[in-house]
């Protein structure tokens, strides 16, 4: 009963008018991304999201994946949808043309993935994990490994997985027990149990390429002794055909809160044959190179679930009649007013909308910096974009999923009791959105990565550059009456960010627990300030359009109304985050560990 | 795999040391509630919650209720547990001794219900709804109706339901279509469909007493034409034995996000025989008399799910080893430190704990005022407590369920991926807690009730009395160094509350949408200020105990540490709520209704 309509107008506005990605046509792939190509790709992407993937979202949740003696069957329609996805060439969108890819900018891939993820989050995990495996092999594999695996991953004929977690270790991979014994032929025998492996086994593709972290005996202790291996489900013959089955098997699939259409597997490696990727004991470095991309891919899931749940809540609020407006009847012809007239219902929808539109801008902005960091001919520009990508990726991952979930909860609330029953589909958005706060590094881990690593990297080069960019926005537009409220917010936000950063630099070194205790509030503060900056840019682009023939287009006028809402109703939280983080570690750490176990 | 341990020490502290309920021994029922009796009842209540109800919480969720041709079967163990519940006399705890009740204070009933609800929220709905039906008949039924139904509801042999919602109307009951045709014998024939009827049909009791809102043809239009009827599932013979089956049937049960162990029914009334309760067309008045009590009963569910999820998350955080403390290894003997050492994990647990302890105080404080409003010999005292009960009930309902849910989500987050799979039980707490924000008046309706009705009632008598009480606390303790931080917070909070109330009074009349747009932020502001006041009282009681022999008892020292956390880390949100509500209706209402349907 739910519907999804890709927000194409808004996506184009961000890509073409705000970020103006065509400006970057001196970078590989961008020259091909003319507005026409961008529009055509988004149109086609919207079609598959709306017409193929969303119609099997609710049924996929209800049916779920089934496990039978090691075989996993995806819900009805998933196999056919995946075929359509592959036939459309979607797995190749941003991949290396040397292996059959289209080589388009990653920012465009992120826009496409937003639609896939909004339409069917469980489905999006299958190609999503494949792309992660593709990236790892592409970055660190040998020429032979690349030739063997990449073309089939790019075509979508095979899928991939990432194997990190074990029953006793997730965040702390140094505790890993999976072993890789070297063999005479240069391969390794992998033995151990991996859990929570998304898309670990299924019926969508002919082969599954597992990327597996394991320890080679005799290597360094802990995290420094972890290596990365590729373990194909079926061996690949020299001619590219599939050979015998490798000894990796799916022991069970998890029963979970949501994303029932995705198989979350326990994978047992029983002397499975694996091939080392890159150097021994350098597995974590290989993981980290693809971490930013993967984390953006989870951040967009938060936005996607907020967007699709918003659309369904807004439709319900315009349709469901109940009570009369407290400021006087608005729909005389109806037995009651639609609930959209009630300010508190509208508050929930406006919260979502003001988030969605600026979160989209921040996501694409960060993804664009990812492209620049790899592809710009200018070394300084690459460095700065790499700093931004590193700094903002944990923000996009954690903030967009924290709020994406909270907004899906709000959307559910708009439907009252109907939001709680399965039929209407709203509670699925909540259950699905919930996982994005956890996987690919729980949001608390993102916050620690931000304050413990990204903030301090290169003497704070990234955060100081970002603060300077905020300052430039303020300087550039301080005389512009149209943008005054945005300039004021960015200016205030810049001050908060400087204060918080200085506080962390002064107090985090003397007691690292101060940094840990401040981490989540700092991340949310940086997110709100970033969104105020995005709103500044969105408003500027809207005003430019209004001044150049767009005065009668409600899209631009509405954009400014939503921006105003952000400033008045969402930005005030920034100051509270600042106050909380400056209270330091002491209140957080005061209780003894054991005191948490008794009242 | 989850466990629940009733927080008896904290419950006793609030009842005996903070609220000192024994002071009220001039009121009926309170004289019987000596500390010994209170302790004995809480001990016995804890036993049934921990040993009987919690062990069937996860299995009840997994199995759910089943419907077969109109018959509903509750999950395995629920029938036996309900027998134990009835044998223990629990339905009689606070009921009228004239009908077999024990007549104990409602504040004690609320404490007991907190445990039942924490242990098994789906189960708690069965006796909870019965008590609602009991209250309606007790307040408005004829002597004959009381004699017929109350003793069996009080004993628990029969259960009850409340029938308000229909497919096209929930909040706006004026749209109701269920008809009640008067019959020659004084009874009515009830025809219509009611949905979302909790405990509407089940196998726990011999009879179910449905209280049904319906319209007598020819009565006033809309909400003023609604009457209340009692419709027994089985007719009751003159001798009290059960007669024929009435023509009310359960058409189906809902598949929902959570509380699977509770049957949520579609009930079809097909010329069912009903008996008018109270006067014709005065059904809403009868409903409102029991509304406060029912809403406190939902608020406590929010606290209950936060408490039980906290306990399980705290146990996991002390057990699960992962990584090392960033301020240096804390557990040398282990391969890694338990995750409780990480400040951000602790932040989530402290958030929960600071909420739980003060929410409990606010809940019991409000329930005590409910007792006083009914039972005090002093008319002025009754009036003031009635004002407080009216003012704080929507706050308890909405804030405790909003935050109870948010904290269950936090607790789930502590477990990472294990929180997302069903096995660990954490995701059930989230799914169960979610409904409490919706039923018994969605939280937005609570906020509107607060600003639209409760705030303005009797010229603002309630809010001004409460503000004056905050002022008295500040005056009484302004010289007390121990309480300085709490006095400061209450003083600041009082200022916010005055400013917000004045803003509403000035702007809500000129444009009621200002009140609507401000409502949820006002409710959360009032909640935070109320909690700061509760923390002031908790801290005072703890200091009194420390000064009187409790200096070595970690309970009191920990209480002050948790209170400090509240002040530093949770209270700062109050100012943001004030800023948001003062931005008024304009940003919320700026978009056209139809603009919500397109980007």
XYZ file of N, CA and C in Angstrom, chain A residues 7 12 29 72 81 187 189 231 395 422 431 473 557 581 585:
45
model
N 12.314 11.820 -5.782
C 12.249 13.294 -5.742
C 13.166 13.896 -6.797
N 17.806 16.873 -9.057
C 18.408 17.656 -10.161
C 18.831 19.036 -9.682
N 35.062 11.178 -16.322
C 33.685 10.788 -16.031
C 32.743 11.966 -15.995
N 19.799 -20.404 0.522
C 18.971 -19.270 0.916
C 18.148 -18.796 -0.276
N 13.693 -9.052 -10.077
C 14.078 -7.636 -9.966
C 15.582 -7.479 -10.125
N 48.034 -20.213 -2.017
C 46.704 -19.905 -1.485
C 46.701 -20.112 0.040
N 44.236 -21.624 3.507
C 43.044 -22.338 3.975
C 42.413 -21.505 5.097
N 37.532 -15.117 -1.210
C 37.111 -16.521 -1.122
C 35.857 -16.679 -1.987
N 29.856 12.018 9.804
C 28.664 12.847 10.054
C 27.507 12.368 9.191
N 0.823 -3.514 10.396
C 1.719 -3.809 9.271
C 1.153 -3.384 7.928
N 11.456 -0.128 11.079
C 12.272 -1.314 11.377
C 13.473 -1.415 10.442
N 31.639 31.887 3.165
C 30.220 32.034 2.825
C 29.650 33.279 3.500
N 10.093 28.997 -4.269
C 9.466 29.657 -3.113
C 9.329 28.671 -1.952
N 28.339 19.045 25.365
C 29.699 18.507 25.165
C 30.703 19.204 26.071
N 33.718 14.898 30.622
C 33.586 13.469 30.916
C 33.036 13.195 32.311
